[in-house]
Amino acid sequence: MPLTGRVILALAGAALLLSAPAPGQAYQDAATAAGIAIPASLASYLGRGACWGDFDNDGDQDLVFPVGGGLPILYYRNNGGGMFTDLTGTAGLDASPTTPHACIAGDIDNDGDLDVFLAAQYGSNHLYINDGTGAFTNEAAARGVDALLTNAFSASFGDYDRDGWVDLYVGNYVSAAGSGEANQLFRNIGSGYFVDVTATAGVGNTGLCFTGVFHDYDDDGWPDIFVGNDKGWYPGQQPDTTYMNNRNGTFTNVGVAINTQFAIGAMGSDFTDAFNDGGWDIFVSNTSAGHLFHVWNPNTLQYDELAVNYGVQANIDGWAVNWMDYDNDGWQDLHIVHASLPNFMYRNPGPGGGAWTNMAPSLGCDIGGSIKYVSAIADYDNDGNIDILLPRPGNTAILLRNTLNGGSWIRIALQGTTSNRSGIGARVSVTVGNVTTSQALRTGHGYLSGHDLRLHYGLGTATVADEVRITWPSGQTQIVNGLAANQDHLIIEPSLAASAMPIPGVTINLLVNSPMEPSAPFFTGVAGSATTGFPLSDGRFVPIDMDALFGLTTTPGNFIMPAPNGTLDVTGFGSIALTVPPIPSLTGLTVYAAAAIGNPSAPLGVSSILGPTPITVQ
């Protein structure tokens, strides 16, 4: 694939980059000092997933680790400052399955705290509901995801139907009879209760699935699914593939069409915008035949396989893979776990592209000589550097603390309102100067583990992020300017709602709420349809159609919304009166509302675009 466009983008931001880490800077094992002890005897063949998450909502990352064998699941509470307390006996995480696999976190019931899903081999999956304090109850059976007797390996949360509730995709490996077993898609029907919709959705891949992750490859706002299968070259086995979301509850297998259908021994996968060019790139770990690096080509709308081009094929049996900016230079680097051989950390060279360099030996994170499959990524001590947990079968776990003196950084935590509360599936792009780095808030990536759900961005030498642009799973967009470096920032999704469903002749209110934008001006409108919306010159869309009703309701003094514009109060709240004409025949009519919030520092003077919000006359 031609690299000219990437080179131009990279050169434009060259001033932001830092040099390679200085000699002597390294990752250091801090497990003992931090108070984390995962016993060697409790690890397992092919690994068990560790899960980071702020389970008690105190601002730092706690740790869940299922040890297997029917023994208690380990729970370490982060006390702050990188020190942990073992609360295994009081957290309510009961005995783990005999052989647990993936362990991931997400707020499945939108109550403001992270719950935990644990996949199991030939036993019941577990789903731990959090009471908000880091105390859990296993409700997998009651909520419809226990899935007895499957060989569940991977798991990923994502809102495929965009209804505001995270759904669950589970990748199964092989049945007890030795045959391929269909993966499962569980739809969240509300409040964290699920139904199996695999058959109607068309995503029951029967390959030997080690990795399956929600991934919006075409960036259309509707989560697709990437599936990586082991032993795809065996007769009767399935290759890797991608399922495209048809936006109607069904999916189409497009692996061949977009060039992700490779017959390999896929173990782990992760995706990011590796080249800061706007496309989602996928890395897939493989056997000694060589890892794969699927690079998005915007001209052909498919992937080019470029692992050899960038020197990242490794030709070593690989497992967990994670994109992470270890040196905070604004370019995502790549960490790979290699079973008994040394792990790699490929540094993304940024400007000019070219071959990537394995920095693991000089960084001290190569870790060879002991079996390992899993890694879990988080900034556990909140110092602005990304750390790595490595559970190891037959050996104690290693907690690699990143002590590099790298660049500036910001970290984004999301809180959905119209979208799912965790913001899972959001695209967040951070711009410094002429360089924009994009990540998706994703789960189930890597191999088996759950990672820090805060999105971490290196800023190089910058002291502020010029622009942070969020495309929420709901489709709403939000722009925040001038966020200070070296801080965590909570961004709350703005919302637009109707105070009630109207009846003819009665006045209701459109309620605009954006806590991030107090005292800002806002503008509203209503249209008869929201089929396509209309574009703005910076690529964003107003999500309702520009029809006659829209023209009417956006004109001040009209008889439906006499005052369509207003100013948010100091809390970010505003209200607009809307009156349905007293015509009985309007009953049953559905119209759609949208709103825009003004900010002179944002592109086109618009920071947030809300809606569409359906309003049905009663």
Short mmCIF file of C-alpha atoms in Angstrom, two decimals, residues 156-582:
data_model
loop_
_atom_site.label_atom_id
_atom_site.label_comp_id
_atom_site.label_asym_id
_atom_site.label_seq_id
_atom_site.Cartn_x
_atom_site.Cartn_y
_atom_site.Cartn_z
CA SER A 156 -16.12 -8.92 24.09
CA PHE A 157 -18.69 -6.29 25.08
CA GLY A 158 -20.11 -3.95 22.44
CA ASP A 159 -23.46 -2.32 21.62
CA TYR A 160 -24.09 -3.84 18.17
CA ASP A 161 -27.70 -2.60 17.95
CA ARG A 162 -26.96 0.83 19.43
CA ASP A 163 -29.79 0.69 21.94
CA GLY A 164 -27.67 1.94 24.84
CA TRP A 165 -26.99 -1.48 26.41
CA VAL A 166 -23.76 -3.43 25.88
CA ASP A 167 -24.16 -6.81 24.21
CA LEU A 168 -21.78 -9.78 24.54
CA TYR A 169 -19.95 -11.86 21.94
CA VAL A 170 -18.42 -15.12 23.18
CA GLY A 171 -15.89 -17.07 21.11
CA ASN A 172 -15.96 -20.85 21.61
CA TYR A 173 -13.08 -23.15 20.78
CA VAL A 174 -13.96 -26.84 20.48
CA SER A 175 -16.82 -28.93 21.83
CA ALA A 176 -16.36 -31.79 24.28
CA ALA A 177 -16.79 -34.11 21.29
CA GLY A 178 -13.84 -32.48 19.56
CA SER A 179 -15.76 -30.62 16.84
CA GLY A 180 -15.95 -26.89 16.16
CA GLU A 181 -18.46 -25.10 18.36
CA ALA A 182 -20.44 -22.04 17.29
CA ASN A 183 -19.60 -18.68 18.83
CA GLN A 184 -22.49 -16.91 20.58
CA LEU A 185 -23.97 -13.41 20.44
CA PHE A 186 -26.00 -12.39 23.49
CA ARG A 187 -28.20 -9.32 23.06
CA ASN A 188 -28.72 -7.14 26.12
CA ILE A 189 -32.47 -6.57 26.19
CA GLY A 190 -32.16 -4.00 28.97
CA SER A 191 -30.85 -3.68 32.53
CA GLY A 192 -28.23 -6.37 31.94
CA TYR A 193 -30.46 -9.26 30.89
CA PHE A 194 -29.48 -11.18 27.76
CA VAL A 195 -30.96 -13.43 25.08
CA ASP A 196 -29.00 -15.58 22.64
CA VAL A 197 -29.51 -14.14 19.13
CA THR A 198 -26.68 -16.01 17.40
CA ALA A 199 -28.86 -17.78 14.85
CA THR A 200 -30.82 -14.75 13.69
CA ALA A 201 -27.74 -12.50 13.69
CA GLY A 202 -25.71 -14.95 11.58
CA VAL A 203 -22.47 -14.82 13.59
CA GLY A 204 -22.24 -18.43 14.82
CA ASN A 205 -18.74 -19.03 13.46
CA THR A 206 -17.65 -22.62 14.16
CA GLY A 207 -13.90 -22.13 13.99
CA LEU A 208 -11.51 -22.72 16.89
CA CYS A 209 -11.96 -19.22 18.26
CA PHE A 210 -9.30 -17.76 20.53
CA THR A 211 -10.15 -14.12 19.82
CA GLY A 212 -13.41 -12.41 18.86
CA VAL A 213 -13.86 -8.68 19.31
CA PHE A 214 -16.39 -5.98 18.43
CA HIS A 215 -14.60 -3.76 15.92
CA ASP A 216 -16.19 -1.11 13.67
CA TYR A 217 -13.77 -1.68 10.79
CA ASP A 218 -15.60 0.62 8.33
CA ASP A 219 -16.19 3.35 10.92
CA ASP A 220 -19.90 3.66 10.10
CA GLY A 221 -20.91 3.74 13.77
CA TRP A 222 -22.26 0.16 13.81
CA PRO A 223 -19.97 -2.36 15.55
CA ASP A 224 -18.77 -5.22 13.36
CA ILE A 225 -17.06 -8.37 14.71
CA PHE A 226 -13.57 -9.69 13.97
CA VAL A 227 -13.05 -13.40 14.64
CA GLY A 228 -9.59 -15.00 14.85
CA ASN A 229 -9.46 -18.80 14.68
CA ASP A 230 -6.76 -21.28 15.59
CA LYS A 231 -5.64 -23.98 13.13
CA GLY A 232 -7.50 -22.41 10.23
CA TRP A 233 -5.41 -24.43 7.77
CA TYR A 234 -6.66 -27.81 9.08
CA PRO A 235 -9.23 -29.63 6.91
CA GLY A 236 -12.71 -28.69 8.05
CA GLN A 237 -11.57 -25.75 10.18
CA GLN A 238 -12.48 -22.09 9.68
CA PRO A 239 -10.16 -19.19 8.81
CA ASP A 240 -10.25 -15.76 10.44
CA THR A 241 -13.04 -13.51 9.24
CA THR A 242 -15.01 -10.31 9.80
CA TYR A 243 -18.78 -9.97 10.20
CA MET A 244 -20.18 -6.67 8.92
CA ASN A 245 -23.06 -5.17 10.88
CA ASN A 246 -26.08 -4.77 8.57
CA ARG A 247 -27.67 -2.25 10.99
CA ASN A 248 -30.80 -4.41 11.35
CA GLY A 249 -29.68 -7.02 13.87
CA THR A 250 -27.97 -9.21 11.29
CA PHE A 251 -24.39 -9.52 10.05
CA THR A 252 -22.73 -10.51 6.76
CA ASN A 253 -19.43 -12.38 6.51
CA VAL A 254 -17.11 -10.03 4.59
CA GLY A 255 -13.76 -11.61 5.42
CA VAL A 256 -12.91 -12.32 1.81
CA ALA A 257 -14.17 -8.94 0.56
CA ILE A 258 -12.04 -6.91 2.99
CA ASN A 259 -9.07 -9.33 3.13
CA THR A 260 -9.18 -10.51 6.75
CA GLN A 261 -9.95 -14.15 5.91
CA PHE A 262 -6.59 -15.82 6.61
CA ALA A 263 -6.18 -19.50 7.48
CA ILE A 264 -3.70 -19.20 10.34
CA GLY A 265 -3.27 -20.11 14.00
CA ALA A 266 -4.73 -16.90 15.38
CA MET A 267 -4.42 -16.45 19.13
CA GLY A 268 -4.76 -12.77 20.02
CA SER A 269 -5.86 -9.60 18.23
CA ASP A 270 -6.10 -5.87 18.80
CA PHE A 271 -6.85 -2.85 16.65
CA THR A 272 -6.05 0.85 16.64
CA ASP A 273 -5.22 3.70 14.28
CA ALA A 274 -1.55 2.71 14.13
CA PHE A 275 -0.53 5.34 11.55
CA ASN A 276 -2.63 8.29 12.79
CA ASP A 277 -4.31 8.41 9.38
CA GLY A 278 -7.90 7.69 10.45
CA GLY A 279 -8.15 3.98 9.55
CA TRP A 280 -8.46 1.07 11.96
CA ASP A 281 -5.51 -1.34 11.67
CA ILE A 282 -5.57 -4.88 13.11
CA PHE A 283 -2.72 -6.97 14.50
CA VAL A 284 -3.23 -10.73 14.86
CA SER A 285 -0.76 -13.00 16.64
CA ASN A 286 0.02 -16.28 14.89
CA THR A 287 2.23 -19.33 15.08
CA SER A 288 5.85 -19.35 13.94
CA ALA A 289 4.48 -18.85 10.42
CA GLY A 290 4.41 -15.16 11.31
CA HIS A 291 2.04 -12.62 12.85
CA LEU A 292 -0.32 -10.56 10.67
CA PHE A 293 -0.65 -6.79 10.43
CA HIS A 294 -3.84 -5.84 8.56
CA VAL A 295 -3.47 -2.18 7.52
CA TRP A 296 -6.61 -0.37 6.37
CA ASN A 297 -6.49 0.96 2.81
CA PRO A 298 -9.01 3.81 2.36
CA ASN A 299 -8.67 3.64 -1.41
CA THR A 300 -9.68 -0.02 -1.80
CA LEU A 301 -11.81 -0.17 1.38
CA GLN A 302 -10.09 -3.35 2.43
CA TYR A 303 -7.02 -4.45 4.36
CA ASP A 304 -3.48 -4.86 3.05
CA GLU A 305 -1.37 -7.48 4.83
CA LEU A 306 1.86 -5.63 5.69
CA ALA A 307 3.51 -7.44 8.61
CA VAL A 308 6.59 -8.20 6.51
CA ASN A 309 6.75 -4.62 5.21
CA TYR A 310 7.04 -3.25 8.74
CA GLY A 311 9.16 -6.08 10.14
CA VAL A 312 6.62 -7.18 12.77
CA GLN A 313 5.93 -10.76 11.65
CA ALA A 314 8.34 -12.14 14.35
CA ASN A 315 7.97 -15.82 13.26
CA ILE A 316 7.45 -16.86 16.90
CA ASP A 317 4.35 -18.44 18.45
CA GLY A 318 2.43 -15.41 19.71
CA TRP A 319 -0.47 -14.96 22.12
CA ALA A 320 -1.60 -11.71 23.74
CA VAL A 321 -1.15 -8.55 21.66
CA ASN A 322 -1.87 -5.00 22.78
CA TRP A 323 -1.53 -1.57 21.22
CA MET A 324 -0.14 0.91 23.75
CA ASP A 325 1.89 4.13 23.62
CA TYR A 326 4.57 3.07 26.10
CA ASP A 327 6.74 6.19 25.58
CA ASN A 328 3.92 8.75 25.27
CA ASP A 329 5.13 10.08 21.91
CA GLY A 330 1.67 10.10 20.31
CA TRP A 331 2.11 6.90 18.27
CA GLN A 332 0.74 3.53 19.33
CA ASP A 333 3.38 0.87 19.95
CA LEU A 334 2.80 -2.89 19.97
CA HIS A 335 3.37 -5.40 22.79
CA ILE A 336 3.32 -9.13 21.97
CA VAL A 337 3.50 -12.12 24.34
CA HIS A 338 5.50 -15.08 22.95
CA ALA A 339 4.83 -18.21 25.03
CA SER A 340 8.26 -19.44 26.25
CA LEU A 341 10.34 -17.06 24.10
CA PRO A 342 10.95 -13.36 24.82
CA ASN A 343 8.11 -10.91 24.53
CA PHE A 344 8.43 -8.08 22.00
CA MET A 345 7.70 -4.37 22.22
CA TYR A 346 7.71 -2.91 18.72
CA ARG A 347 8.21 0.86 18.78
CA ASN A 348 6.10 2.71 16.24
CA PRO A 349 8.62 4.95 14.42
CA GLY A 350 6.01 7.57 13.59
CA PRO A 351 7.26 10.02 10.96
CA GLY A 352 8.54 8.39 7.79
CA GLY A 353 7.25 4.93 8.65
CA GLY A 354 9.64 2.10 7.83
CA ALA A 355 10.53 -0.97 9.84
CA TRP A 356 9.51 -1.07 13.48
CA THR A 357 12.15 -1.83 16.12
CA ASN A 358 11.77 -4.38 18.94
CA MET A 359 12.65 -2.34 22.02
CA ALA A 360 11.79 -5.03 24.60
CA PRO A 361 15.40 -6.04 25.46
CA SER A 362 16.48 -2.48 26.19
CA LEU A 363 13.26 -1.72 28.05
CA GLY A 364 13.43 -4.81 30.24
CA CYS A 365 10.04 -6.18 29.17
CA ASP A 366 11.24 -9.05 26.95
CA ILE A 367 10.64 -11.69 29.72
CA GLY A 368 11.69 -15.02 28.23
CA GLY A 369 12.28 -18.45 29.71
CA SER A 370 8.89 -19.07 31.31
CA ILE A 371 5.55 -20.02 29.80
CA LYS A 372 3.17 -17.09 29.38
CA TYR A 373 0.13 -16.40 27.23
CA VAL A 374 -1.73 -13.52 28.80
CA SER A 375 -1.07 -9.82 29.38
CA ALA A 376 -3.32 -7.20 30.97
CA ILE A 377 -2.65 -3.51 30.33
CA ALA A 378 -3.30 -0.63 32.75
CA ASP A 379 -1.68 2.36 34.39
CA TYR A 380 -2.15 0.83 37.82
CA ASP A 381 -0.23 3.54 39.71
CA ASN A 382 -1.71 6.50 37.78
CA ASP A 383 1.69 7.98 36.93
CA GLY A 384 0.93 8.45 33.23
CA ASN A 385 2.87 5.39 32.03
CA ILE A 386 1.20 2.18 30.84
CA ASP A 387 2.08 -0.92 32.87
CA ILE A 388 1.81 -4.63 31.98
CA LEU A 389 0.66 -7.60 34.09
CA LEU A 390 1.95 -11.01 32.98
CA PRO A 391 0.41 -14.06 34.72
CA ARG A 392 2.64 -17.07 34.02
CA PRO A 393 1.74 -20.79 34.26
CA GLY A 394 4.29 -22.53 36.45
CA ASN A 395 5.69 -19.27 37.78
CA THR A 396 4.62 -16.21 39.74
CA ALA A 397 3.00 -13.28 37.99
CA ILE A 398 5.07 -10.29 36.91
CA LEU A 399 3.77 -6.73 37.19
CA LEU A 400 5.91 -4.66 34.85
CA ARG A 401 5.86 -1.07 36.09
CA ASN A 402 6.72 1.46 33.38
CA THR A 403 9.37 3.81 34.77
CA LEU A 404 10.14 5.61 31.53
CA ASN A 405 10.46 9.37 31.55
CA GLY A 406 8.46 9.73 28.39
CA GLY A 407 6.30 12.52 27.04
CA SER A 408 3.19 14.22 28.28
CA TRP A 409 -0.12 12.38 28.25
CA ILE A 410 -3.83 12.64 28.87
CA ARG A 411 -6.26 9.92 29.82
CA ILE A 412 -9.94 9.96 28.89
CA ALA A 413 -12.65 8.25 30.91
CA LEU A 414 -16.09 8.18 29.29
CA GLN A 415 -19.56 8.26 30.83
CA GLY A 416 -22.38 7.56 28.42
CA THR A 417 -25.93 8.86 28.83
CA THR A 418 -27.78 8.04 25.62
CA SER A 419 -24.98 5.53 24.91
CA ASN A 420 -24.07 2.68 27.24
CA ARG A 421 -22.74 4.00 30.54
CA SER A 422 -19.19 2.70 29.97
CA GLY A 423 -18.98 4.38 26.55
CA ILE A 424 -17.81 1.09 25.02
CA GLY A 425 -17.57 1.47 21.26
CA ALA A 426 -16.83 5.21 21.29
CA ARG A 427 -14.20 6.58 18.91
CA VAL A 428 -12.00 9.17 20.62
CA SER A 429 -9.57 11.25 18.55
CA VAL A 430 -6.99 13.52 20.17
CA THR A 431 -5.33 16.25 18.10
CA VAL A 432 -2.08 18.01 18.93
CA GLY A 433 -0.90 20.35 16.22
CA ASN A 434 -1.38 18.56 12.91
CA VAL A 435 -1.35 15.03 14.33
CA THR A 436 -4.53 13.20 15.34
CA THR A 437 -4.40 9.95 17.29
CA SER A 438 -7.56 7.83 17.40
CA GLN A 439 -8.56 4.92 19.58
CA ALA A 440 -11.77 3.00 20.12
CA LEU A 441 -12.93 2.14 23.62
CA ARG A 442 -12.95 -1.63 23.21
CA THR A 443 -13.09 -4.80 25.30
CA GLY A 444 -11.96 -8.37 24.75
CA HIS A 445 -8.90 -7.38 22.72
CA GLY A 446 -5.47 -8.88 23.32
CA TYR A 447 -5.95 -12.42 24.60
CA LEU A 448 -8.37 -13.39 27.40
CA SER A 449 -7.86 -10.25 29.52
CA GLY A 450 -9.76 -7.10 30.43
CA HIS A 451 -7.75 -3.88 30.26
CA ASP A 452 -7.97 -0.37 31.67
CA LEU A 453 -11.11 1.21 30.15
CA ARG A 454 -9.58 4.67 30.34
CA LEU A 455 -8.12 5.68 26.98
CA HIS A 456 -4.49 6.76 27.25
CA TYR A 457 -2.87 9.18 24.77
CA GLY A 458 0.73 10.30 24.57
CA LEU A 459 1.12 14.01 23.75
CA GLY A 460 4.86 14.20 23.12
CA THR A 461 6.08 17.62 24.26
CA ALA A 462 2.64 19.27 24.23
CA THR A 463 1.11 20.70 27.41
CA VAL A 464 -2.50 20.53 26.20
CA ALA A 465 -4.56 18.48 23.80
CA ASP A 466 -5.80 20.98 21.24
CA GLU A 467 -8.93 18.98 20.48
CA VAL A 468 -10.59 15.83 21.80
CA ARG A 469 -13.35 14.59 19.50
CA ILE A 470 -15.69 11.83 20.67
CA THR A 471 -18.08 9.93 18.44
CA TRP A 472 -20.32 8.19 20.94
CA PRO A 473 -21.92 4.78 20.29
CA SER A 474 -25.26 6.60 20.00
CA GLY A 475 -23.84 8.51 17.01
CA GLN A 476 -23.74 11.81 18.87
CA THR A 477 -20.52 13.79 18.50
CA GLN A 478 -18.75 15.97 21.02
CA ILE A 479 -15.65 18.17 20.83
CA VAL A 480 -13.71 19.39 23.87
CA ASN A 481 -10.82 21.83 23.44
CA GLY A 482 -7.71 22.57 25.46
CA LEU A 483 -7.57 19.67 27.91
CA ALA A 484 -4.51 19.94 30.13
CA ALA A 485 -1.77 17.34 29.85
CA ASN A 486 -0.78 14.84 32.55
CA GLN A 487 -4.29 14.52 33.93
CA ASP A 488 -7.27 12.20 33.84
CA HIS A 489 -10.37 13.75 32.24
CA LEU A 490 -13.92 12.46 32.63
CA ILE A 491 -16.05 13.30 29.60
CA ILE A 492 -19.82 12.93 29.99
CA GLU A 493 -21.95 12.44 26.91
CA PRO A 494 -24.42 15.29 26.30
CA SER A 495 -28.06 14.32 25.94
CA LEU A 496 -31.27 15.48 24.30
CA ALA A 497 -34.58 14.13 25.61
CA ALA A 498 -38.26 14.95 25.61
CA SER A 499 -39.85 15.68 28.98
CA ALA A 500 -42.79 13.50 27.91
CA MET A 501 -44.42 12.13 24.81
CA PRO A 502 -46.84 14.90 23.70
CA ILE A 503 -50.52 14.87 22.93
CA PRO A 504 -52.17 17.30 20.48
CA GLY A 505 -52.52 20.77 21.96
CA VAL A 506 -50.15 20.12 24.90
CA THR A 507 -46.72 21.67 25.46
CA ILE A 508 -43.71 19.56 26.43
CA ASN A 509 -40.03 20.48 26.73
CA LEU A 510 -36.91 19.39 24.88
CA LEU A 511 -34.26 18.92 27.55
CA VAL A 512 -30.62 19.57 26.64
CA ASN A 513 -27.99 18.47 29.13
CA SER A 514 -24.23 18.86 28.65
CA PRO A 515 -22.28 19.13 31.93
CA MET A 516 -19.05 19.71 29.97
CA GLU A 517 -20.44 22.92 28.40
CA PRO A 518 -22.02 25.22 31.01
CA SER A 519 -23.39 28.57 29.83
CA ALA A 520 -22.96 27.63 26.16
CA PRO A 521 -25.50 28.62 23.48
CA PHE A 522 -27.55 25.84 21.91
CA PHE A 523 -29.85 25.41 18.93
CA THR A 524 -32.64 22.91 18.33
CA GLY A 525 -34.81 21.70 15.49
CA VAL A 526 -37.37 19.03 14.65
CA ALA A 527 -37.79 17.09 11.41
CA GLY A 528 -40.24 14.57 10.05
CA SER A 529 -37.51 12.05 9.32
CA ALA A 530 -33.95 11.10 10.26
CA THR A 531 -33.07 8.96 7.28
CA THR A 532 -29.75 10.44 6.25
CA GLY A 533 -29.26 13.72 8.10
CA PHE A 534 -27.16 16.41 6.50
CA PRO A 535 -23.40 16.87 6.59
CA LEU A 536 -21.33 19.69 7.95
CA SER A 537 -18.16 20.72 6.14
CA ASP A 538 -15.87 19.11 8.77
CA GLY A 539 -17.35 15.65 8.22
CA ARG A 540 -19.88 15.62 11.05
CA PHE A 541 -23.60 15.12 10.47
CA VAL A 542 -26.70 16.76 11.88
CA PRO A 543 -28.71 13.57 12.43
CA ILE A 544 -32.14 14.73 11.17
CA ASP A 545 -33.24 15.57 7.64
CA MET A 546 -33.47 19.11 6.37
CA ASP A 547 -37.18 19.03 5.47
CA ALA A 548 -40.02 21.54 5.69
CA LEU A 549 -40.67 20.81 9.37
CA PHE A 550 -37.00 21.41 10.14
CA GLY A 551 -37.12 24.74 8.31
CA LEU A 552 -40.20 25.73 10.28
CA THR A 553 -39.05 24.72 13.75
CA THR A 554 -35.63 26.35 13.42
CA THR A 555 -37.22 29.72 12.59
CA PRO A 556 -37.70 31.85 15.73
CA GLY A 557 -41.34 32.73 16.41
CA ASN A 558 -42.83 29.60 14.79
CA PHE A 559 -45.99 28.13 16.33
CA ILE A 560 -44.40 24.76 17.32
CA MET A 561 -41.13 25.90 18.92
CA PRO A 562 -41.33 29.70 19.18
CA ALA A 563 -37.87 29.94 20.79
CA PRO A 564 -35.74 27.11 19.28
CA ASN A 565 -32.48 28.52 20.60
CA GLY A 566 -31.25 29.11 24.14
CA THR A 567 -28.34 29.14 26.56
CA LEU A 568 -27.37 26.34 28.93
CA ASP A 569 -27.28 27.24 32.60
CA VAL A 570 -24.17 26.93 34.80
CA THR A 571 -24.79 23.18 35.19
CA GLY A 572 -25.07 22.64 31.44
CA PHE A 573 -28.87 22.28 31.35
CA GLY A 574 -31.34 23.93 28.98
CA SER A 575 -35.00 23.56 28.00
CA ILE A 576 -37.05 24.43 24.90
CA ALA A 577 -40.87 24.44 24.81
CA LEU A 578 -42.52 22.39 22.04
CA THR A 579 -46.29 22.42 21.37
CA VAL A 580 -48.03 19.91 19.13
CA PRO A 581 -50.88 21.60 17.22
CA PRO A 582 -54.36 20.61 18.51
#
